[in-house]
Tab-separated table of C-alpha atoms and ligand atoms in Angstrom:
chain	number	residue	atom	x	y	z
A	1	UNK	CA	9.979	-10.469	-10.761
A	2	UNK	CA	9.891	-10.907	-14.455
A	3	UNK	CA	10.723	-7.876	-16.537
A	4	UNK	CA	7.811	-5.673	-17.293
A	5	UNK	CA	5.927	-6.631	-20.323
A	6	UNK	CA	6.816	-4.755	-23.436
A	7	UNK	CA	4.121	-3.109	-25.421
A	8	UNK	CA	4.588	-3.693	-29.083
A	9	UNK	CA	1.043	-3.170	-30.194
A	10	UNK	CA	0.115	-0.459	-27.804
A	11	UNK	CA	-0.918	2.670	-29.562
A	12	UNK	CA	-1.559	4.507	-26.369
A	13	UNK	CA	-1.993	3.907	-22.755
A	14	UNK	CA	-2.971	5.913	-19.778
A	15	UNK	CA	0.039	7.903	-18.605
A	16	UNK	CA	1.585	6.427	-15.507
A	17	UNK	CA	4.991	5.302	-16.575
A	18	UNK	CA	7.000	4.912	-13.438
A	19	UNK	CA	8.448	1.653	-12.321
A	20	UNK	CA	5.983	-0.290	-10.260
A	21	UNK	CA	6.562	0.632	-6.673
A	22	UNK	CA	7.422	-2.832	-5.441
A	23	UNK	CA	10.248	-3.067	-7.788
A	24	UNK	CA	13.384	-1.060	-7.600
A	25	UNK	CA	16.778	-2.460	-6.771
A	26	UNK	CA	17.992	-3.118	-10.284
A	27	UNK	CA	16.685	-0.072	-12.044
A	28	UNK	CA	19.567	-0.011	-14.464
A	29	UNK	CA	19.522	-3.689	-15.316
A	30	UNK	CA	15.861	-3.341	-15.787
A	31	UNK	CA	16.174	-0.586	-18.325
A	32	UNK	CA	18.775	-2.530	-20.192
A	33	UNK	CA	16.707	-5.690	-20.255
A	34	UNK	CA	13.657	-3.768	-21.336
A	35	UNK	CA	15.542	-2.344	-24.239
A	36	UNK	CA	16.699	-5.851	-25.135
A	37	UNK	CA	13.249	-7.211	-24.795
A	38	UNK	CA	11.947	-4.661	-27.202
A	39	UNK	CA	14.368	-5.766	-29.829
A	40	UNK	CA	13.739	-9.436	-29.203
A	41	UNK	CA	10.033	-9.017	-29.466
A	42	UNK	CA	10.377	-7.814	-32.980
A	43	UNK	CA	11.846	-11.007	-34.323
A	44	UNK	CA	9.901	-13.545	-32.356
A	45	UNK	CA	9.099	-14.966	-28.983
A	46	UNK	CA	12.567	-14.862	-27.434
A	47	UNK	CA	12.247	-12.347	-24.639
A	48	UNK	CA	15.696	-13.041	-23.228
A	49	UNK	CA	14.975	-16.175	-21.225
A	50	UNK	CA	18.223	-15.901	-19.271
A	51	UNK	CA	17.314	-12.658	-17.611
A	52	UNK	CA	13.958	-13.935	-16.657
A	53	UNK	CA	15.229	-17.041	-14.949
A	54	UNK	CA	17.857	-15.174	-13.021
A	55	UNK	CA	15.413	-12.666	-11.760
A	56	UNK	CA	12.935	-15.241	-10.665
A	57	UNK	CA	15.344	-16.912	-8.275
A	58	UNK	CA	16.408	-13.694	-6.740
A	59	UNK	CA	14.101	-12.634	-3.972
A	60	UNK	CA	14.975	-9.200	-2.746
A	61	UNK	CA	15.871	-8.916	0.892
A	62	UNK	CA	13.927	-5.988	2.263
A	63	UNK	CA	15.251	-5.651	5.801
A	64	UNK	CA	18.851	-5.405	6.766
A	65	UNK	CA	20.792	-4.303	9.752
A	66	UNK	CA	23.046	-1.305	9.311
A	67	UNK	CA	26.736	-1.332	10.202
A	68	UNK	CA	27.668	-0.201	13.687
A	69	UNK	CA	24.836	-2.040	15.338
A	70	UNK	CA	25.186	-4.045	18.519
A	71	UNK	CA	22.755	-6.613	19.879
A	72	UNK	CA	20.911	-4.125	22.041
A	73	UNK	CA	21.218	-1.067	19.817
A	74	UNK	CA	20.582	-1.587	16.140
A	75	UNK	CA	19.475	0.325	13.084
A	76	UNK	CA	17.431	-1.452	10.477
A	77	UNK	CA	16.903	-0.448	6.905
A	78	UNK	CA	13.623	-1.334	5.230
A	79	UNK	CA	13.328	-1.144	1.477
A	80	UNK	CA	10.121	-0.034	-0.166
A	81	UNK	CA	8.551	1.020	3.089
A	82	UNK	CA	7.608	4.455	4.320
A	83	UNK	CA	5.593	6.281	6.955
A	84	UNK	CA	2.773	3.764	6.610
A	85	UNK	CA	4.785	1.055	8.303
A	86	UNK	CA	7.397	3.240	9.966
A	87	UNK	CA	5.306	5.345	12.287
A	88	UNK	CA	2.969	2.569	13.396
A	89	UNK	CA	5.927	0.267	13.991
A	90	UNK	CA	7.748	2.941	15.974
A	91	UNK	CA	4.684	3.426	18.141
A	92	UNK	CA	4.179	-0.244	18.854
A	93	UNK	CA	7.859	-0.918	19.558
A	94	UNK	CA	7.850	1.963	22.030
A	95	UNK	CA	5.056	0.265	23.953
A	96	UNK	CA	7.452	-2.538	24.823
A	97	UNK	CA	8.828	-1.801	28.318
A	98	UNK	CA	12.145	-3.475	27.437
A	99	UNK	CA	12.763	-0.896	24.751
A	100	UNK	CA	14.774	2.108	25.765
A	101	UNK	CA	14.501	4.000	22.481
A	102	UNK	CA	12.832	3.651	19.124
A	103	UNK	CA	12.612	6.050	16.216
A	104	UNK	CA	12.187	5.911	12.479
A	105	UNK	CA	13.330	8.111	9.634
A	106	UNK	CA	13.117	8.375	5.908
A	107	UNK	CA	16.596	9.659	5.103
A	108	UNK	CA	15.755	10.934	1.652
A	109	UNK	CA	12.396	11.216	-0.106
A	110	UNK	CA	13.727	10.025	-3.440
A	111	UNK	CA	15.056	6.775	-2.019
A	112	UNK	CA	12.424	4.212	-1.076
A	113	UNK	CA	14.108	3.447	2.211
A	114	UNK	CA	12.983	3.675	5.799
A	115	UNK	CA	15.279	3.298	8.788
A	116	UNK	CA	14.285	2.199	12.263
A	117	UNK	CA	16.540	2.565	15.286
A	118	UNK	CA	15.887	0.379	18.302
A	119	UNK	CA	17.774	0.385	21.598
A	120	UNK	CA	16.789	-2.053	24.292
A	121	UNK	CA	17.613	-2.644	27.912
A	122	UNK	CA	19.575	-5.743	28.879
A	123	UNK	CA	17.618	-8.945	28.591
A	124	UNK	CA	16.360	-8.569	25.068
A	125	UNK	CA	17.809	-7.606	21.720
A	126	UNK	CA	16.891	-5.024	19.170
A	127	UNK	CA	15.967	-7.755	16.712
A	128	UNK	CA	13.673	-9.416	19.211
A	129	UNK	CA	12.066	-6.075	19.927
A	130	UNK	CA	11.558	-5.462	16.227
A	131	UNK	CA	10.038	-8.854	15.685
A	132	UNK	CA	7.810	-8.424	18.689
A	133	UNK	CA	6.752	-5.026	17.385
A	134	UNK	CA	5.762	-6.507	14.054
A	135	UNK	CA	3.766	-9.239	15.749
A	136	UNK	CA	2.081	-6.802	18.125
A	137	UNK	CA	1.087	-4.654	15.185
A	138	UNK	CA	-0.348	-7.689	13.448
A	139	UNK	CA	-2.341	-8.457	16.533
A	140	UNK	CA	-3.586	-4.882	16.666
A	141	UNK	CA	-4.682	-5.189	13.034
A	142	UNK	CA	-6.527	-8.400	13.876
A	143	UNK	CA	-8.346	-6.710	16.732
A	144	UNK	CA	-9.328	-3.708	14.637
A	145	UNK	CA	-10.565	-5.947	11.819
A	146	UNK	CA	-12.681	-7.907	14.279
A	147	UNK	CA	-14.063	-4.789	15.903
A	148	UNK	CA	-14.845	-3.270	12.541
A	149	UNK	CA	-16.560	-6.395	11.248
A	150	UNK	CA	-18.680	-6.682	14.376
A	151	UNK	CA	-19.592	-2.987	14.280
A	152	UNK	CA	-20.519	-3.204	10.604
A	153	UNK	CA	-22.713	-6.263	11.091
A	154	UNK	CA	-24.403	-4.670	14.077
A	155	UNK	CA	-24.977	-1.536	12.087
A	156	UNK	CA	-26.539	-3.315	9.126
A	157	UNK	CA	-28.742	-5.385	11.451
A	158	UNK	CA	-29.882	-2.218	13.135
A	159	UNK	CA	-30.677	-0.669	9.761
A	160	UNK	CA	-32.562	-3.750	8.601
A	161	UNK	CA	-34.641	-3.907	11.766
B	1	UNK	CA	6.819	-9.287	28.906
B	2	UNK	CA	3.632	-8.365	30.539
B	3	UNK	CA	2.042	-5.446	28.849
B	4	UNK	CA	-0.723	-4.778	26.472
B	5	UNK	CA	0.526	-3.014	23.375
B	6	UNK	CA	-2.974	-1.898	22.581
B	7	UNK	CA	-3.697	-0.205	25.876
B	8	UNK	CA	-3.420	3.517	25.879
B	9	UNK	CA	-1.200	5.410	28.229
B	10	UNK	CA	-4.057	6.145	30.559
B	11	UNK	CA	-4.219	2.395	31.138
B	12	UNK	CA	-7.738	1.787	30.007
B	13	UNK	CA	-6.982	-1.651	28.676
B	14	UNK	CA	-10.024	-1.736	26.470
B	15	UNK	CA	-8.135	-1.942	23.261
B	16	UNK	CA	-9.357	-0.168	20.182
B	17	UNK	CA	-13.066	0.498	19.681
B	18	UNK	CA	-14.896	0.929	16.386
B	19	UNK	CA	-18.232	2.695	16.054
B	20	UNK	CA	-20.037	3.020	12.751
B	21	UNK	CA	-22.256	6.036	12.194
B	22	UNK	CA	-23.141	5.564	8.543
B	23	UNK	CA	-22.763	2.759	6.055
B	24	UNK	CA	-24.291	2.456	2.605
B	25	UNK	CA	-23.255	1.536	-0.891
B	26	UNK	CA	-21.175	4.683	-1.276
B	27	UNK	CA	-19.508	5.320	2.054
B	28	UNK	CA	-18.802	4.121	5.525
B	29	UNK	CA	-18.260	6.549	8.367
B	30	UNK	CA	-16.741	5.204	11.534
B	31	UNK	CA	-14.938	6.260	14.639
B	32	UNK	CA	-11.810	4.461	15.750
B	33	UNK	CA	-11.069	5.204	19.363
B	34	UNK	CA	-8.557	4.096	21.950
B	35	UNK	CA	-6.001	3.802	19.219
B	36	UNK	CA	-2.896	5.774	18.443
B	37	UNK	CA	-2.550	8.463	15.803
B	38	UNK	CA	0.298	6.517	14.203
B	39	UNK	CA	-1.866	3.463	13.680
B	40	UNK	CA	-4.903	5.420	12.524
B	41	UNK	CA	-2.771	7.253	10.013
B	42	UNK	CA	-1.266	4.005	8.729
B	43	UNK	CA	-4.750	2.732	8.137
B	44	UNK	CA	-5.660	5.894	6.267
B	45	UNK	CA	-2.531	5.748	4.125
B	46	UNK	CA	-2.916	2.111	3.268
B	47	UNK	CA	-6.560	2.569	2.236
B	48	UNK	CA	-5.588	5.473	0.014
B	49	UNK	CA	-2.655	4.001	-1.751
B	50	UNK	CA	-2.051	0.297	-1.426
B	51	UNK	CA	-5.212	-1.704	-1.979
B	52	UNK	CA	-5.039	-3.690	-5.230
B	53	UNK	CA	-7.812	-3.045	-7.751
B	54	UNK	CA	-8.092	-3.296	-11.536
B	55	UNK	CA	-7.946	-0.474	-14.060
B	56	UNK	CA	-7.372	-0.171	-17.774
B	57	UNK	CA	-3.644	-0.034	-18.366
B	58	UNK	CA	-3.213	-0.701	-22.070
B	59	UNK	CA	-5.364	0.508	-24.942
B	60	UNK	CA	-4.978	-0.810	-28.454
B	61	UNK	CA	-6.757	1.541	-30.811
B	62	UNK	CA	-7.888	0.177	-34.135
B	63	UNK	CA	-9.994	3.068	-35.358
B	64	UNK	CA	-10.564	6.509	-33.975
B	65	UNK	CA	-12.198	9.123	-36.122
B	66	UNK	CA	-13.621	11.004	-33.180
B	67	UNK	CA	-12.457	14.513	-32.360
B	68	UNK	CA	-10.479	13.313	-29.367
B	69	UNK	CA	-6.847	12.226	-29.610
B	70	UNK	CA	-5.957	8.582	-28.925
B	71	UNK	CA	-4.028	9.345	-25.752
B	72	UNK	CA	-6.796	11.551	-24.438
B	73	UNK	CA	-9.271	8.690	-24.785
B	74	UNK	CA	-6.776	6.239	-23.301
B	75	UNK	CA	-6.426	8.443	-20.268
B	76	UNK	CA	-10.195	8.673	-19.827
B	77	UNK	CA	-10.510	4.923	-20.146
B	78	UNK	CA	-7.882	4.402	-17.465
B	79	UNK	CA	-9.928	6.411	-14.989
B	80	UNK	CA	-13.133	4.396	-15.402
B	81	UNK	CA	-13.776	2.434	-12.190
B	82	UNK	CA	-13.904	-1.295	-12.817
B	83	UNK	CA	-15.359	-3.852	-10.477
B	84	UNK	CA	-12.534	-5.317	-8.392
B	85	UNK	CA	-14.465	-8.212	-6.916
B	86	UNK	CA	-12.016	-11.096	-6.982
B	87	UNK	CA	-8.770	-9.197	-7.687
B	88	UNK	CA	-6.981	-11.330	-5.148
B	89	UNK	CA	-7.056	-14.185	-7.676
B	90	UNK	CA	-5.666	-12.004	-10.441
B	91	UNK	CA	-1.891	-11.910	-10.854
B	92	UNK	CA	0.132	-8.759	-11.233
B	93	UNK	CA	1.128	-8.649	-14.874
B	94	UNK	CA	4.798	-8.250	-13.953
B	95	UNK	CA	4.624	-11.453	-11.904
B	96	UNK	CA	2.841	-13.485	-14.557
B	97	UNK	CA	4.622	-15.972	-16.777
B	98	UNK	CA	3.028	-14.705	-19.936
B	99	UNK	CA	4.776	-12.472	-22.455
B	100	UNK	CA	2.459	-9.528	-22.543
B	101	UNK	CA	-0.826	-10.256	-20.837
B	102	UNK	CA	-3.154	-13.191	-20.451
B	103	UNK	CA	-6.362	-14.161	-18.662
B	104	UNK	CA	-4.419	-14.776	-15.432
B	105	UNK	CA	-3.206	-11.213	-15.201
B	106	UNK	CA	-5.629	-9.092	-17.206
B	107	UNK	CA	-9.184	-8.528	-18.341
B	108	UNK	CA	-9.943	-7.517	-21.898
B	109	UNK	CA	-12.699	-5.037	-22.709
B	110	UNK	CA	-13.762	-4.172	-26.237
B	111	UNK	CA	-15.357	-0.985	-27.377
B	112	UNK	CA	-16.747	-0.507	-30.821
B	113	UNK	CA	-19.158	2.292	-31.666
B	114	UNK	CA	-20.071	4.091	-34.833
B	115	UNK	CA	-22.500	6.954	-35.148
B	116	UNK	CA	-24.870	6.015	-37.943
B	117	UNK	CA	-27.767	8.325	-37.054
B	118	UNK	CA	-28.126	12.034	-37.693
B	119	UNK	CA	-27.499	13.017	-34.119
B	120	UNK	CA	-24.380	12.957	-32.011
B	121	UNK	CA	-23.869	9.678	-30.254
B	122	UNK	CA	-22.775	9.268	-26.661
B	123	UNK	CA	-20.398	6.428	-25.855
B	124	UNK	CA	-20.631	5.271	-22.260
B	125	UNK	CA	-18.741	2.817	-20.074
B	126	UNK	CA	-21.686	0.425	-20.410
B	127	UNK	CA	-20.722	0.013	-24.086
B	128	UNK	CA	-17.507	-1.707	-23.145
B	129	UNK	CA	-17.814	-5.463	-23.542
B	130	UNK	CA	-15.609	-7.792	-21.517
B	131	UNK	CA	-14.301	-10.696	-23.540
B	132	UNK	CA	-12.330	-13.849	-22.937
B	133	UNK	CA	-12.023	-15.938	-19.805
B	134	UNK	CA	-12.445	-14.143	-16.541
B	135	UNK	CA	-11.941	-15.149	-12.939
B	136	UNK	CA	-15.573	-14.328	-12.309
B	137	UNK	CA	-18.331	-12.566	-14.146
B	138	UNK	CA	-17.971	-9.259	-12.347
B	139	UNK	CA	-14.220	-8.693	-12.195
B	140	UNK	CA	-13.273	-5.930	-14.620
B	141	UNK	CA	-16.806	-4.907	-15.524
B	142	UNK	CA	-17.278	-1.127	-15.545
B	143	UNK	CA	-18.961	0.185	-12.418
B	144	UNK	CA	-22.402	1.573	-13.258
B	145	UNK	CA	-24.354	3.266	-10.510
B	146	UNK	CA	-26.355	5.988	-12.252
B	147	UNK	CA	-30.125	5.464	-12.567
B	148	UNK	CA	-29.975	5.354	-16.381
B	149	UNK	CA	-27.423	2.573	-16.238
B	150	UNK	CA	-24.968	4.311	-18.536
B	151	UNK	CA	-21.866	4.662	-16.452
B	152	UNK	CA	-19.296	7.362	-17.165
B	153	UNK	CA	-19.431	9.127	-20.521
B	154	UNK	CA	-16.276	8.276	-22.479
B	155	UNK	CA	-16.718	10.399	-25.608
B	156	UNK	CA	-19.214	11.673	-28.153
B	157	UNK	CA	-19.307	10.824	-31.869
B	158	UNK	CA	-20.560	12.987	-34.712
B	159	UNK	CA	-22.468	11.266	-37.512
B	160	UNK	CA	-20.099	9.012	-39.427
B	161	UNK	CA	-17.399	8.923	-36.751
B	162	UNK	CA	-16.222	5.643	-35.321
B	163	UNK	CA	-14.254	4.342	-32.373
B	164	UNK	CA	-12.887	0.824	-32.134
B	165	UNK	CA	-10.457	-0.253	-29.482
B	166	UNK	CA	-9.423	-2.967	-27.093
B	167	UNK	CA	-8.623	-2.249	-23.453
B	168	UNK	CA	-6.429	-4.386	-21.230
B	169	UNK	CA	-7.242	-3.946	-17.559
B	170	UNK	CA	-4.566	-4.951	-15.087
B	171	UNK	CA	-4.133	-5.220	-11.372
B	172	UNK	CA	-2.322	-2.421	-9.585
B	173	UNK	CA	-2.234	-0.081	-6.606
B	174	UNK	CA	-2.871	3.642	-6.307
B	175	UNK	CA	0.691	4.304	-5.179
B	176	UNK	CA	1.641	3.575	-8.776
B	177	UNK	CA	-1.230	5.446	-10.413
B	178	UNK	CA	-4.323	7.023	-8.885
B	179	UNK	CA	-6.582	5.182	-11.325
B	180	UNK	CA	-6.162	2.130	-9.086
B	181	UNK	CA	-7.483	3.937	-6.011
B	182	UNK	CA	-10.490	2.133	-4.551
B	183	UNK	CA	-11.594	5.212	-2.648
B	184	UNK	CA	-12.872	8.410	-4.145
B	185	UNK	CA	-12.027	10.137	-0.876
B	186	UNK	CA	-11.041	9.309	2.652
B	187	UNK	CA	-11.998	11.737	5.362
B	188	UNK	CA	-9.768	11.610	8.407
B	189	UNK	CA	-10.310	13.847	11.378
B	190	UNK	CA	-9.615	14.062	15.091
B	191	UNK	CA	-9.864	16.589	17.885
B	192	UNK	CA	-12.781	18.620	16.433
B	193	UNK	CA	-12.317	21.426	18.949
B	194	UNK	CA	-8.599	21.709	18.201
B	195	UNK	CA	-7.776	21.318	21.876
B	196	UNK	CA	-4.424	19.820	20.956
B	197	UNK	CA	-3.520	22.812	18.793
B	198	UNK	CA	-2.473	20.556	15.929
B	199	UNK	CA	-4.180	23.112	13.729
B	200	UNK	CA	-3.388	26.776	13.572
B	201	UNK	CA	-6.608	28.347	12.359
B	202	UNK	CA	-6.322	31.466	10.270
B	203	UNK	CA	-8.801	34.187	11.204
B	204	UNK	CA	-9.729	37.832	10.709
B	205	UNK	CA	-10.927	38.589	14.197
B	206	UNK	CA	-12.302	35.450	15.832
B	207	UNK	CA	-11.651	31.860	14.701
B	208	UNK	CA	-14.744	30.597	16.557
B	209	UNK	CA	-17.032	32.836	14.551
B	210	UNK	CA	-15.308	32.348	11.245
B	211	UNK	CA	-14.729	28.587	11.160
B	212	UNK	CA	-17.752	26.298	10.919
B	213	UNK	CA	-17.810	23.606	13.603
B	214	UNK	CA	-16.793	20.112	12.542
B	215	UNK	CA	-19.593	17.604	12.083
B	216	UNK	CA	-18.004	15.746	14.997
B	217	UNK	CA	-17.957	18.772	17.296
B	218	UNK	CA	-20.966	17.480	19.218
B	219	UNK	CA	-19.275	14.159	19.814
B	220	UNK	CA	-16.601	15.591	22.031
B	221	UNK	CA	-16.609	17.871	25.025
B	222	UNK	CA	-15.886	21.471	23.990
B	223	UNK	CA	-13.074	23.144	25.894
B	224	UNK	CA	-13.993	25.051	29.021
B	225	UNK	CA	-13.644	28.785	29.079
B	226	UNK	CA	-9.949	29.541	29.765
B	227	UNK	CA	-9.084	25.899	30.031
B	228	UNK	CA	-5.323	25.509	30.466
B	229	UNK	CA	-3.508	23.712	27.672
B	230	UNK	CA	-2.892	20.065	28.442
B	231	UNK	CA	0.638	19.266	27.358
B	232	UNK	CA	0.189	15.540	27.880
B	233	UNK	CA	-2.952	15.170	25.809
B	234	UNK	CA	-2.795	12.954	22.736
B	235	UNK	CA	-5.468	12.335	20.103
B	236	UNK	CA	-7.538	9.302	20.887
B	237	UNK	CA	-10.644	9.349	18.707
B	238	UNK	CA	-10.371	9.289	14.930
B	239	UNK	CA	-13.211	9.878	12.519
B	240	UNK	CA	-12.963	8.159	9.153
B	241	UNK	CA	-15.189	8.763	6.178
B	242	UNK	CA	-14.396	6.255	3.440
B	243	UNK	CA	-16.090	6.891	0.124
B	244	UNK	CA	-15.743	4.274	-2.581
B	245	UNK	CA	-15.241	4.879	-6.281
B	246	UNK	CA	-17.442	1.838	-6.834
B	247	UNK	CA	-14.836	-0.841	-7.512
B	248	UNK	CA	-14.926	-2.187	-3.953
B	249	UNK	CA	-17.684	-1.830	-1.350
B	250	UNK	CA	-16.828	0.900	1.144
B	251	UNK	CA	-16.538	-1.482	4.073
B	252	UNK	CA	-14.309	-3.785	2.050
B	253	UNK	CA	-11.892	-0.887	1.569
B	254	UNK	CA	-11.416	-0.776	5.329
B	255	UNK	CA	-10.960	-4.507	5.767
B	256	UNK	CA	-8.773	-4.794	2.681
B	257	UNK	CA	-6.678	-1.882	3.905
B	258	UNK	CA	-5.959	-3.634	7.183
B	259	UNK	CA	-5.226	-6.795	5.235
B	260	UNK	CA	-2.600	-5.019	3.155
B	261	UNK	CA	-1.013	-3.732	6.343
B	262	UNK	CA	-0.944	-7.235	7.742
B	263	UNK	CA	0.587	-8.630	4.599
B	264	UNK	CA	3.353	-6.063	4.889
B	265	UNK	CA	3.980	-7.154	8.458
B	266	UNK	CA	3.814	-10.837	7.623
B	267	UNK	CA	6.380	-10.325	4.873
B	268	UNK	CA	8.732	-8.617	7.309
B	269	UNK	CA	8.286	-11.257	9.983
B	270	UNK	CA	8.907	-13.924	7.408
B	271	UNK	CA	12.147	-12.286	6.412
B	272	UNK	CA	13.290	-11.893	9.981
B	273	UNK	CA	12.542	-15.432	10.992
B	274	UNK	CA	13.134	-17.535	7.943
B	275	UNK	CA	15.889	-20.042	8.355
B	276	UNK	CA	15.896	-19.431	12.069
B	277	UNK	CA	16.891	-22.396	14.090
B	278	UNK	CA	18.943	-24.274	11.562
B	279	UNK	CA	22.681	-24.512	11.533
B	280	UNK	CA	24.971	-21.571	11.535
B	281	UNK	CA	25.887	-22.346	7.992
B	282	UNK	CA	22.473	-21.424	6.864
B	283	UNK	CA	21.398	-24.634	5.270
B	284	UNK	CA	18.020	-23.330	4.347
B	285	UNK	CA	16.247	-22.581	1.148
B	286	UNK	CA	15.735	-18.920	1.652
B	287	UNK	CA	17.019	-16.302	-0.700
B	288	UNK	CA	20.754	-15.968	-0.821
B	289	UNK	CA	23.127	-13.787	-2.633
B	290	UNK	CA	25.428	-15.165	-5.297
B	291	UNK	CA	28.458	-14.657	-3.048
B	292	UNK	CA	26.981	-16.907	-0.462
B	293	UNK	CA	28.924	-19.992	-1.380
B	294	UNK	CA	32.303	-18.526	-0.750
B	295	UNK	CA	31.108	-17.466	2.670
B	296	UNK	CA	34.172	-17.160	4.909
B	297	UNK	CA	35.592	-14.023	3.396
B	298	UNK	CA	32.916	-12.940	1.018
B	299	UNK	CA	30.465	-11.508	3.434
B	300	UNK	CA	32.972	-9.941	5.728
B	301	UNK	CA	33.988	-7.529	3.050
B	302	UNK	CA	30.498	-6.255	2.877
B	303	UNK	CA	30.431	-5.291	6.471
B	304	UNK	CA	26.734	-5.851	6.645
B	305	UNK	CA	24.977	-8.633	8.326
B	306	UNK	CA	21.378	-9.482	8.183
B	307	UNK	CA	19.057	-9.053	11.087
B	308	UNK	CA	18.817	-12.760	11.561
B	309	UNK	CA	21.869	-14.358	12.996
B	310	UNK	CA	22.177	-16.738	10.152
B	311	UNK	CA	24.172	-17.214	7.055
B	312	UNK	CA	23.041	-17.173	3.547
B	313	UNK	CA	21.515	-13.817	3.230
B	314	UNK	CA	23.808	-10.915	3.163
B	315	UNK	CA	22.625	-7.779	1.552
B	316	UNK	CA	22.608	-8.161	-2.154
B	317	UNK	CA	22.521	-4.452	-2.785
B	318	UNK	CA	24.831	-3.260	-0.056
B	319	UNK	CA	28.065	-1.873	-1.273
B	320	UNK	CA	31.233	-1.642	0.668
B	321	UNK	CA	31.390	-1.085	4.375
B	322	UNK	CA	33.729	-1.595	7.252
B	323	UNK	CA	34.365	-4.845	8.954
B	324	UNK	CA	31.516	-6.559	10.637
B	325	UNK	CA	30.300	-4.516	13.558
B	326	UNK	CA	30.375	-7.466	15.908
B	327	UNK	CA	33.593	-8.710	17.364
B	328	UNK	CA	32.499	-12.259	16.872
B	329	UNK	CA	30.774	-13.153	13.680
B	330	UNK	CA	27.143	-13.683	14.335
B	331	UNK	CA	27.392	-16.697	12.082
B	332	UNK	CA	29.902	-18.570	14.146
B	333	UNK	CA	27.272	-20.643	15.844
B	334	UNK	CA	26.758	-17.877	18.350
B	335	UNK	CA	23.554	-16.216	17.360
B	336	UNK	CA	22.464	-13.369	19.507
B	337	UNK	CA	18.918	-13.258	18.475
C	1	ZN	ZN1	-0.382	-13.095	-17.755
């Protein structure tokens, strides 16, 4: 997570200037450090080494549990995720017979956050159900990849024949 | 737990099925059946927006005496599809150690053209010359599929006009800017007879007469005359039509899309399970917040705990909150996961 490169020589670039999507928690720090970097670039190579090192060590935690959760009824907050993960995860968690309730929501469109609520019956926990859901979805992806690859190879063989 | 997450409600434990009806250099059409709408839609979304490709991101213009403004040309250059074969070995520029860009995170393309004849000159994507070290010989090369071998037209020059510039192509995803989209279009369709009433067709007098049938209408049983509405029915067969912009083969868009989805999931699983199993004091090398070392009180003020019953990783962005929601701290050796 180094700061974005500055563009001293750039005359023009294709318009796209939003922060990269995988990259949000320190929007303000980022702006500040970018401004610094611009200045530093002018008088040499020193693109504030301190900032860079700090940011490298810091890996952003993207899942957390929200306050008020209990072992069998928890809300999770995912950063930088949306309907792509949310709806498929909700579906697959619901397939688990130990899960009493599962839903997801995107509380506000301008915040890159996605919440998942899981309530389980006794015998398992919401976290276990979430983890199982993620693994089940991975397995589903594996199966679909396999099926697709086989179907594609069959199709091209059929065409070649 | 004895259940098959892939089986549909009607208990046909076949798992998902894929059938391909067309596949060539431009598109792949396939049917995904026995899957859920949520999953099919995730696949569609991920193919549209999250597959890494390369596109021109920086343009350094040395000379431009054409009639087009610098930024206009820069925008056109950004939209030229570049071959993305081997992007997985290219770094994101923001994750690279270099200052601005380097051969590990970018591809450089040069364009220099001057109209010396008496007639207007056409400058095409084929005139862009990759330079410097590259991961392979195709990565970053403009995609050229037209019979003349020209590629997209970038601009035209009048006699005496000149264009000289250097383009830096970087890795990115379409969620950031559409120029990184690998697909020109993704068709996604289900329930061609609208039996589920997910569509509300506008009509003058008769929707049947006014709306052309879907190309998949023959694939599914049309509704019977006066068939009662089935409240329990869910979509089960999904028709995809993935058309590539040329940077990735159409079938690779599908497999890469699923791969991106899996990487998302793997990242989440990793976060949930890392450090699991070691002591309650979280003696692991995972990410931790600066307040970690004065554990004891520090984290309790935050009122947030992480999903894994383990120390060391309280939310680094969370603000204030109440006390911890659990009577016992989940760190106190008693993990409930
Ligand atoms: Zn670099």
